[in-house]
Amino acid sequence: MSGVAEDLATILSSGIRLTAPLVFAACGEYVAERAGTLNVSVEAMMLGAAFGAIAVAGLTGSATVGLLAGVLLGALVGAVHGALSHRWHVNTFVVGLVLNALVLGLTSYLVTVGELGRHQVAQVSVPVLRDLPVLGAPLFVERWPVYLLLALVPLTWWLVERSRWGLELRAAGENPEAADMTGIRVNLRRRQALLWCGALAGLGGAYLAVGEVGSFNQNMTAGRGYLVIAAVIFGGWRLGRTLAGCAVFGLADALRLALPALGYTVNSQLLVSAPYLLALLAMLLFTTRQRRPGALARPFRRTS
Amino acid sequence: MTRTGPWLSAAIVAAALVLSGLLIAVTGGSPAAALRALVEGSLGDAAAVSQTLLYAAPLMLVAVGTCCSARSGAFNIGQEGQVLIGALAGAAAGLRLAVPGPALALVVLFAAALAAGAWAWLSALMNRLRGVDIAVSTLLMTFLAQQVVAFAVTTPWLLQESRWGAAAALPQSNRLPAGALLGSLGDHPGPQLNLGLGVGLVAALLMAVALGRTRWGFRLTVAGLNPAAARHAGIPVTAVGGVALAVSGALAGMAGAVLLASPLSTNRLQPDISINIGWDGLLVALIARDRPLLTIPVAGLFAVLRAGGSFLAATGVPPYLVDVVKALLTLAFVAPAVLRRRPGAA
């Protein structure tokens, strides 16, 4: 009996660790997409931040400063993406893909040039609660940035659904022409949303580096950015469902890693492709019913 | 293109190279040595040139296809997956069909084109049925394609290598029979021309004619430039885009077959057989601004970077520099295209 409970705790624990970076980035991508940008450069934001976090942690000797640097680097990618696609009107997919290629190349290049070493933020373990059966260890023994999610998720929801800024943001994503008519600066809002997206995706990538892994290796995000895009689509552009999507994807990943070790046979290809398959199915089944932002991926340009 | 076009392009290439040189210098390498290694490794002798031309062929095929779909307004970013599906179908045809002699090579190319074309067309279908964004679905399907190929080469009853006695089977297919391979003129140490290059060049020429000189190409371009006007003129925009997407996928699939059947690979289907040719081919098409004939020199440039990149390591400069150069080049070419407000570029 205790064997099953232990297995469960192990899978749950690794599931949470694999889900957390996705959730950070998904909170960002959610905002960008509600503002109308189908942002493909999440991967670049996360990977650049992961590299920057470890590099700066090495320079300053502080993993926390590294984490902050990661956030800034993610935001920088967001700023570049925003400037190119919403100021100079380059196709946003093109910008995203090129940024992904650029950051992958740059980080792969730089990581081979110098020693980066290991840097990791502290682990927090909540007394009493950590002793709960099954759930205790997975939920209450974590690297501290995970607990930022307790604030960031509600903040994201409030920003988009309740604040004036979020209202304008959603208007920019839903009907940019009408938003423009009422005096909302559509492309400015979209650039701001990309900045927020970059900062949060950067936090996710930095968490992966200085939180979970403690070091940087080439292409360490390995497509997690694309997974985040799939999560937002899977979630039908609603925050709650998006996060549920992240949890499903993180758990599938954890199962892929854990089940063979526990002696079960699973088809790993099926588990790896599950998120993408689910996202495609979700789009096929629910596109018309779900709240896809009306102007998603459509550039806005004043025609006056 | 304006009259300053070629000069501007030259300045852009120079700027990207200077930036990359700075990157090398800052990280303690020698830009001059790196440049020399790039040129020597890709154009230095007959073997190097042969290698460069080998890479140019699949890049050209992917890029030519991308021109077709992009002109129609269907933004395909799933070429990497389409290359993989092409290689998969090509391997299946080459290993399973009993077609005699060199005709088998044709069958391999055809099977690859057919399968990858159908794979890409699924995105068009999803778009037509439920309005699923083509860029998103082609991207997501790339990750599916990777797993499909991985599954095929790790499953004995599909394409996994057959066991010889007690030897463990690797995650790869058997080697294609000689008749399925694309022939080459000349032998390895000397200059060598693989048939794949011919396929690429013919595709570029045919596509240039098809897009520029035929009714089909005209309708496709109009549908891409102004869907509303095209619909008004009676052009079935969705159907035209669907065909363009399928053609794009088919050409990417052919690139997969060329990778499989030319000396670029071990002539076995392996999970990493696509070696990012799909992603690079997309960048080539972006730089060539969707003009099929321009993809020839641009694919050549990218092939130089690929072939020369493997010689960089000897100079102490990590070969990943090549990826930085490619991304910088693409970024530099796509940004000013719009600054000059060329219609249709956005």
Short mmCIF file of C-alpha atoms in Angstrom, two decimals, chain B residues 66-193:
data_model
loop_
_atom_site.label_atom_id
_atom_site.label_comp_id
_atom_site.label_asym_id
_atom_site.label_seq_id
_atom_site.Cartn_x
_atom_site.Cartn_y
_atom_site.Cartn_z
CA THR B 66 6.99 27.58 -49.15
CA CYS B 67 6.87 30.23 -51.90
CA CYS B 68 3.79 28.54 -53.29
CA SER B 69 1.83 28.37 -50.03
CA ALA B 70 2.93 31.81 -48.81
CA ARG B 71 1.85 33.44 -52.08
CA SER B 72 -1.60 31.94 -51.64
CA GLY B 73 -1.84 33.41 -48.16
CA ALA B 74 -1.68 30.04 -46.39
CA PHE B 75 1.18 30.43 -43.96
CA ASN B 76 2.81 27.02 -43.66
CA ILE B 77 5.33 26.70 -40.82
CA GLY B 78 5.22 22.91 -40.56
CA GLN B 79 7.84 22.10 -43.20
CA GLU B 80 10.05 20.29 -40.71
CA GLY B 81 7.26 17.80 -40.04
CA GLN B 82 6.40 17.51 -43.72
CA VAL B 83 10.05 16.68 -44.49
CA LEU B 84 9.86 13.92 -41.88
CA ILE B 85 6.61 12.49 -43.22
CA GLY B 86 8.10 12.55 -46.72
CA ALA B 87 11.17 10.65 -45.55
CA LEU B 88 8.91 8.16 -43.74
CA ALA B 89 6.75 7.48 -46.79
CA GLY B 90 9.81 7.36 -49.02
CA ALA B 91 11.45 4.80 -46.76
CA ALA B 92 8.30 2.72 -46.59
CA ALA B 93 7.97 2.71 -50.38
CA GLY B 94 11.66 2.04 -50.96
CA LEU B 95 11.76 -0.86 -48.53
CA ARG B 96 8.41 -2.46 -49.20
CA LEU B 97 7.65 -2.02 -52.90
CA ALA B 98 9.20 -4.44 -55.36
CA VAL B 99 9.82 -2.02 -58.21
CA PRO B 100 12.82 -2.93 -60.32
CA GLY B 101 15.92 -0.81 -60.66
CA PRO B 102 16.12 2.98 -60.83
CA ALA B 103 12.36 3.28 -61.26
CA LEU B 104 12.21 2.68 -57.50
CA ALA B 105 13.92 6.03 -56.88
CA LEU B 106 11.06 7.74 -58.71
CA VAL B 107 8.54 5.79 -56.66
CA VAL B 108 10.30 6.91 -53.46
CA LEU B 109 10.15 10.57 -54.50
CA PHE B 110 6.53 10.24 -55.56
CA ALA B 111 5.44 8.45 -52.38
CA ALA B 112 7.17 11.09 -50.26
CA ALA B 113 5.48 13.92 -52.13
CA LEU B 114 2.08 12.27 -51.94
CA ALA B 115 2.23 11.51 -48.23
CA ALA B 116 3.61 14.88 -47.16
CA GLY B 117 1.21 16.68 -49.46
CA ALA B 118 -1.71 14.87 -47.84
CA TRP B 119 -0.27 15.58 -44.38
CA ALA B 120 -0.09 19.31 -45.12
CA TRP B 121 -3.51 19.28 -46.72
CA LEU B 122 -4.96 18.07 -43.40
CA SER B 123 -4.20 21.55 -42.08
CA ALA B 124 -6.08 23.08 -44.98
CA LEU B 125 -8.97 20.73 -44.24
CA MET B 126 -9.04 21.70 -40.56
CA ASN B 127 -9.00 25.32 -41.61
CA ARG B 128 -11.89 24.80 -43.98
CA LEU B 129 -14.02 22.75 -41.58
CA ARG B 130 -13.52 24.61 -38.34
CA GLY B 131 -11.46 27.69 -39.10
CA VAL B 132 -8.36 26.30 -37.39
CA ASP B 133 -5.42 28.62 -38.01
CA ILE B 134 -3.09 27.10 -40.63
CA ALA B 135 0.11 28.38 -39.04
CA VAL B 136 -0.88 26.87 -35.69
CA SER B 137 -2.00 23.50 -37.02
CA THR B 138 1.02 23.03 -39.28
CA LEU B 139 3.27 23.90 -36.32
CA LEU B 140 1.54 21.48 -33.94
CA MET B 141 1.57 18.75 -36.58
CA THR B 142 5.34 19.03 -36.82
CA PHE B 143 5.60 17.68 -33.29
CA LEU B 144 3.20 14.89 -34.19
CA ALA B 145 5.29 14.01 -37.24
CA GLN B 146 8.41 13.70 -35.07
CA GLN B 147 6.64 11.16 -32.87
CA VAL B 148 5.15 9.29 -35.82
CA VAL B 149 8.63 8.79 -37.29
CA ALA B 150 10.05 7.85 -33.88
CA PHE B 151 7.26 5.30 -33.52
CA ALA B 152 7.83 3.84 -36.98
CA VAL B 153 11.55 3.27 -36.44
CA THR B 154 11.14 1.76 -32.97
CA THR B 155 8.34 -0.62 -33.94
CA PRO B 156 9.54 -3.90 -35.45
CA TRP B 157 6.42 -4.55 -37.53
CA LEU B 158 6.63 -1.07 -39.04
CA LEU B 159 10.01 0.16 -40.19
CA GLN B 160 12.50 -0.77 -37.48
CA GLU B 161 15.71 -2.36 -38.69
CA SER B 162 15.48 -6.15 -38.81
CA ARG B 163 17.49 -8.10 -36.27
CA TRP B 164 20.47 -10.13 -37.41
CA GLY B 165 20.75 -12.98 -34.95
CA ALA B 166 21.22 -11.65 -31.44
CA ALA B 167 22.25 -8.14 -32.50
CA ALA B 168 20.05 -5.41 -31.03
CA ALA B 169 17.96 -3.47 -33.54
CA LEU B 170 18.58 0.28 -33.51
CA PRO B 171 15.87 2.96 -33.78
CA GLN B 172 16.30 3.23 -37.54
CA SER B 173 15.07 1.48 -40.67
CA ASN B 174 16.93 -0.91 -42.89
CA ARG B 175 19.14 0.61 -45.55
CA LEU B 176 17.30 1.45 -48.76
CA PRO B 177 18.10 -0.85 -51.71
CA ALA B 178 20.50 0.58 -54.28
CA GLY B 179 17.74 1.06 -56.84
CA ALA B 180 15.92 3.46 -54.53
CA LEU B 181 18.89 5.83 -54.18
CA LEU B 182 19.37 8.98 -56.19
CA GLY B 183 22.29 8.55 -58.52
CA SER B 184 25.33 10.81 -58.63
CA LEU B 185 27.61 11.94 -61.42
CA GLY B 186 31.25 11.64 -60.39
CA ASP B 187 32.79 9.99 -57.35
CA HIS B 188 33.42 11.19 -53.84
CA PRO B 189 36.91 12.76 -53.74
CA GLY B 190 36.28 14.50 -57.04
CA PRO B 191 33.37 16.73 -57.96
CA GLN B 192 30.05 14.98 -57.50
CA LEU B 193 26.60 16.01 -58.66
#
